[in-house]
mmCIF file of C-alpha atoms in Angstrom:
data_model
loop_
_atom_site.group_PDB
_atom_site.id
_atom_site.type_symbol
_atom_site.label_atom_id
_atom_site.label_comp_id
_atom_site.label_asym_id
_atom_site.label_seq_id
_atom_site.Cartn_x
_atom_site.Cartn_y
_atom_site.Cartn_z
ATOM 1 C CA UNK A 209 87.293 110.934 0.190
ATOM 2 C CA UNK A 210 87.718 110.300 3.957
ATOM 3 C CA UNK A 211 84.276 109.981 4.501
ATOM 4 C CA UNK A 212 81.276 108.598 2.776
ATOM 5 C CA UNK A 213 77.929 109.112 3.605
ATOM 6 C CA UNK A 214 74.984 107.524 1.823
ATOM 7 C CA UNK A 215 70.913 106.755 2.670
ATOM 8 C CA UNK A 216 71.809 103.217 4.111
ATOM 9 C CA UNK A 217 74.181 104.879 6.793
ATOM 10 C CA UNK A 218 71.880 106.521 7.694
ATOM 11 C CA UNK A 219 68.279 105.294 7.432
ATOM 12 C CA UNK A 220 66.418 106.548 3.996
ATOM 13 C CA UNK A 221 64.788 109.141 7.328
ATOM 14 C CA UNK A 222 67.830 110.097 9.289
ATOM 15 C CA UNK A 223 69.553 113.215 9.821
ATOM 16 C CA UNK A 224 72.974 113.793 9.599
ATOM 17 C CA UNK A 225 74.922 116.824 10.949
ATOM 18 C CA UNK A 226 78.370 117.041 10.529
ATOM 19 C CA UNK A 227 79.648 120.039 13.242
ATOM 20 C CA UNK A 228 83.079 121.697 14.430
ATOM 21 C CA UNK A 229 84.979 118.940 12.507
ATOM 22 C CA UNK A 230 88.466 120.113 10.559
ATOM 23 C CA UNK A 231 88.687 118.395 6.876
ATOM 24 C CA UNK A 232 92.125 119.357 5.826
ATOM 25 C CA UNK A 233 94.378 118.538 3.302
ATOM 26 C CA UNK A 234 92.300 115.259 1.993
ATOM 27 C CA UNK A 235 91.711 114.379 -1.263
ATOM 28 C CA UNK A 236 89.753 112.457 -3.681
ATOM 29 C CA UNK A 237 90.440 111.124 -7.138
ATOM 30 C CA UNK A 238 86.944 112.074 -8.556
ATOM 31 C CA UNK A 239 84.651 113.610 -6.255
ATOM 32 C CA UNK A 240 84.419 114.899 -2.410
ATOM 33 C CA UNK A 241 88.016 115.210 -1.092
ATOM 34 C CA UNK A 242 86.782 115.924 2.547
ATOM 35 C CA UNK A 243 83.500 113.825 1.840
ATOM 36 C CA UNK A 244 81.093 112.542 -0.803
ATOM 37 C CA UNK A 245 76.901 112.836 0.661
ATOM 38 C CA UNK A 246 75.172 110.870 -1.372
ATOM 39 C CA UNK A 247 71.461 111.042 -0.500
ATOM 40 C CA UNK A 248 69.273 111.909 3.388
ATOM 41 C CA UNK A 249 69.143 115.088 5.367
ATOM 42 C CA UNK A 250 72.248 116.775 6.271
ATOM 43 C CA UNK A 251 73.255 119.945 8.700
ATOM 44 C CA UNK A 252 77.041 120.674 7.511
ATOM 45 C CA UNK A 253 77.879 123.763 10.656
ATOM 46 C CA UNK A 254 81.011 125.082 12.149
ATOM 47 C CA UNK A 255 83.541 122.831 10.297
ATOM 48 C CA UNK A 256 86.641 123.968 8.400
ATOM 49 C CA UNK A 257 87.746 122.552 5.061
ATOM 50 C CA UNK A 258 91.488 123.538 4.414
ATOM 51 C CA UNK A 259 93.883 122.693 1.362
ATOM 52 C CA UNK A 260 91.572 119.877 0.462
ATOM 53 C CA UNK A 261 91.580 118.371 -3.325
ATOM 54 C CA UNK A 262 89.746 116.232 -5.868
ATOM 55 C CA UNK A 263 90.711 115.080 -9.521
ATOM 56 C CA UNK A 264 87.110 115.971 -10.544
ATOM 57 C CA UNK A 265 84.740 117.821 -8.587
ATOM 58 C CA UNK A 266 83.982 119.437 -4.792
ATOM 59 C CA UNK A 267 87.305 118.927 -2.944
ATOM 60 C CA UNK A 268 85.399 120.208 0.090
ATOM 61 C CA UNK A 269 82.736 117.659 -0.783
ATOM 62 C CA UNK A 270 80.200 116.565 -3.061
ATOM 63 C CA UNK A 271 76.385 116.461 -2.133
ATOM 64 C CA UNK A 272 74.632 114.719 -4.786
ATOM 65 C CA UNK A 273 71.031 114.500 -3.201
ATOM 66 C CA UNK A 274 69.155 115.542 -0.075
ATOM 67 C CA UNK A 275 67.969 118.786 1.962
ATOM 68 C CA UNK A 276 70.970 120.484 3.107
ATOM 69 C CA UNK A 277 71.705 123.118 5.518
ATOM 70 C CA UNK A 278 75.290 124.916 4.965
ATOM 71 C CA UNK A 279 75.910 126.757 7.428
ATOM 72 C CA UNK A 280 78.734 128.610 9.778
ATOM 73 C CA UNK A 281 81.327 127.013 8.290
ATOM 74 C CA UNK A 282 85.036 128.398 6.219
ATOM 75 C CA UNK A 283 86.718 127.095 2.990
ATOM 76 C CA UNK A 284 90.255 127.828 2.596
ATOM 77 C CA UNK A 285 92.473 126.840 -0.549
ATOM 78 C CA UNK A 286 90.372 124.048 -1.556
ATOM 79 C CA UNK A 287 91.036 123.020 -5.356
ATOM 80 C CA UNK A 288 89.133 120.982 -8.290
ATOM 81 C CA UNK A 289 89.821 120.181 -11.038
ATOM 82 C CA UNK A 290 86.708 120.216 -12.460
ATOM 83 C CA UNK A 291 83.871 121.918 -10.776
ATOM 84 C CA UNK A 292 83.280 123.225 -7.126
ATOM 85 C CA UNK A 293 86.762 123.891 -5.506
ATOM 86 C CA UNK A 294 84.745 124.271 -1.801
ATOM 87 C CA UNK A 295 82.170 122.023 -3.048
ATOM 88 C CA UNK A 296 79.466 120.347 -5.447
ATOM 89 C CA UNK A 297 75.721 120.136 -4.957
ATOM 90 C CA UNK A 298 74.351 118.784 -7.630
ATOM 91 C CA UNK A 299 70.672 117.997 -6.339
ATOM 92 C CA UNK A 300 68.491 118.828 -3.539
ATOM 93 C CA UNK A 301 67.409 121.446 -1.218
ATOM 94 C CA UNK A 302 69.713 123.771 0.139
ATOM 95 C CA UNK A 303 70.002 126.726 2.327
ATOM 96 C CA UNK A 304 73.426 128.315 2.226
ATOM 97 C CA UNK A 305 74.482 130.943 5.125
ATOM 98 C CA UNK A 306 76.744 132.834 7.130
ATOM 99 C CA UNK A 307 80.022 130.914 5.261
ATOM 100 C CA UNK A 308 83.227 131.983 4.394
ATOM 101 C CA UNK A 309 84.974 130.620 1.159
ATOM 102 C CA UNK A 310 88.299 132.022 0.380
ATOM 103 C CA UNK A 311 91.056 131.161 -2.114
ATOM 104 C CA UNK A 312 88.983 128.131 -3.873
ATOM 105 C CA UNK A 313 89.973 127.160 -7.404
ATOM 106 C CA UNK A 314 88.185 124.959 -10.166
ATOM 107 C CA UNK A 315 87.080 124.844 -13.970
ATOM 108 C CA UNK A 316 83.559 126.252 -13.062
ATOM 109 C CA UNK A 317 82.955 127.709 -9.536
ATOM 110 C CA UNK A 318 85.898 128.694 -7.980
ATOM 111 C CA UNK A 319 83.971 128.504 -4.720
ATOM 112 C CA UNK A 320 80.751 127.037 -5.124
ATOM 113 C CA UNK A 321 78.871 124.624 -7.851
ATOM 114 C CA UNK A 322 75.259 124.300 -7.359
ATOM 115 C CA UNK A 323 73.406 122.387 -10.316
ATOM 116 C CA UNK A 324 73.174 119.501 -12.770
ATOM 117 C CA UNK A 325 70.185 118.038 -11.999
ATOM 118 C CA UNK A 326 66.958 118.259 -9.840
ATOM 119 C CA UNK A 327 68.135 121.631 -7.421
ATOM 120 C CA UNK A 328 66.169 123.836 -5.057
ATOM 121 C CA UNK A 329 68.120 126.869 -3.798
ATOM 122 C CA UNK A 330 65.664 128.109 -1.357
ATOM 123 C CA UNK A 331 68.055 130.354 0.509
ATOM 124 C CA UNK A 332 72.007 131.668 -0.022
ATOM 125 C CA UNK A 333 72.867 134.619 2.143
ATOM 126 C CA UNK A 334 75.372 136.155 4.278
ATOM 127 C CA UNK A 335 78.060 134.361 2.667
ATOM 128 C CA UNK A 336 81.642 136.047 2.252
ATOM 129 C CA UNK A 337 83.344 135.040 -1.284
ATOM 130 C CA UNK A 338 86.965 135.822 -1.084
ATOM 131 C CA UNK A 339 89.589 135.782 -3.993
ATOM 132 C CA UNK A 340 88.066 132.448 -5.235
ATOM 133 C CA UNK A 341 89.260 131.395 -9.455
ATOM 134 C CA UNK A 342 87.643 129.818 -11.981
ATOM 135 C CA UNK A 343 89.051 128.889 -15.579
ATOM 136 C CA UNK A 344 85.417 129.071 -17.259
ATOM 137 C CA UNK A 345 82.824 130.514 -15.154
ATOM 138 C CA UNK A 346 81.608 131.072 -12.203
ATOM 139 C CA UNK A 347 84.515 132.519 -10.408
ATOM 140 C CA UNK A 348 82.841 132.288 -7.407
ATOM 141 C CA UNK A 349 79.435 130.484 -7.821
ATOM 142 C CA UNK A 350 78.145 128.497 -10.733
ATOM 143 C CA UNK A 351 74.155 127.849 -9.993
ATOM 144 C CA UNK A 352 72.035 126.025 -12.681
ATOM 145 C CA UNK A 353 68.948 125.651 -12.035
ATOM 146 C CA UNK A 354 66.306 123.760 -13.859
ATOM 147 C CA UNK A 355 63.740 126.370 -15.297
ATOM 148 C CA UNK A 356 60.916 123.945 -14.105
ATOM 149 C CA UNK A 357 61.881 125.282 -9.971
ATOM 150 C CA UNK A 358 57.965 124.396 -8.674
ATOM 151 C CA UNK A 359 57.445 127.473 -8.717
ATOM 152 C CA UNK A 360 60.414 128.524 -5.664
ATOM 153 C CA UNK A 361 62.413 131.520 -6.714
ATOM 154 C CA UNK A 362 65.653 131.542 -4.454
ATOM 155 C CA UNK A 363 66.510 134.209 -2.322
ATOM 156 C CA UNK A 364 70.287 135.337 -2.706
ATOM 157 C CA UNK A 365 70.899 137.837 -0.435
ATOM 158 C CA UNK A 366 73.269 139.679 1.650
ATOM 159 C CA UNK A 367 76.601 137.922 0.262
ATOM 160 C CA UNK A 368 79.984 139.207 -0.157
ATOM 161 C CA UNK A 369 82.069 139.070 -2.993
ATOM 162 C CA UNK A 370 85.360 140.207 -3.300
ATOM 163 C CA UNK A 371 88.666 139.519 -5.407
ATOM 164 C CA UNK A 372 87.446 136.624 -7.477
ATOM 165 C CA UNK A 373 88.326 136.303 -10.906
ATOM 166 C CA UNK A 374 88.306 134.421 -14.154
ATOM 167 C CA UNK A 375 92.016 132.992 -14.868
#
């Protein structure tokens, strides 16, 4: 990954935002080809993530703990070989709106792989899915979610999908 981001980069109470940046063509040999998040608030908005790849999950990038708002922002041709070809979140709290992922591949979630572990999806809507692949499942999105959620149901809503398949 080109970038790393964990708690002590940012205080254990900082926010990050990440905004209009391009994350092209970068890879990683396990997870996060653009970038790997490992814990803290983060705003991801307005950024591009284009041909990027990783040997295991999220070639867009991996999240693995935090609040997150995804927003505003377009995956093109992103590929893992695992799960997530745009990206992984595998814990935390995320809103996920207005994006565009197109032409994403990966084992599970062509697009998008939300799960493993402790995940709140409070909010995915307006998002445009274009002719993303998976292998397995998911061609798309792949969300697991615990069924202990506190009780939060998510609200998926308003989301596009078109031309994904299972290969």
């Amino acid at each position: 990954f080109c970038l790393y981001i964990s708690s002590s980069s940012c205080g254990n109470t900082g926010n990050l935002s990440i905004t209009k940046s391009r994350f092209e063509r970068d890879s990683a040999n396990v997870h996060g080809g653009g970038f790997y998040h490992n814990s803290g608030e983060i705003t991801i908005t307005e950024n591009s993530f284009v041909d990027n790849r990783a040997n295991n999950s999220g070639a867009g990038f991996m999240s693995s703990n935090g609040k997150m708002l995804l927003s505003e922002n377009t995956f093109t041709g992103n590929k893992a070989v695992s799960n997530g070809g745009a990206a992984i979140i595998s814990a935390g709290e995320l809103t996920i709106t207005d994006n565009i992922f197109e032409q994403g591949t990966a084992t599970n979630g062509g697009a998008l792989y939300l799960g493993n572990s402790n995940i709140t999806l409070a909010k995915m809507s307006n998002n445009w899915f274009d002719k993303n692949a998976a292998s397995n499942v998911g061609s798309a999105v792949y969300i697991y979610l615990l069924t202990n959620t506190g009780g939060k149901i998510p609200v998926i809503e308003f989301n596009t999908f078109t031309g994904n398949e299972i290969t």
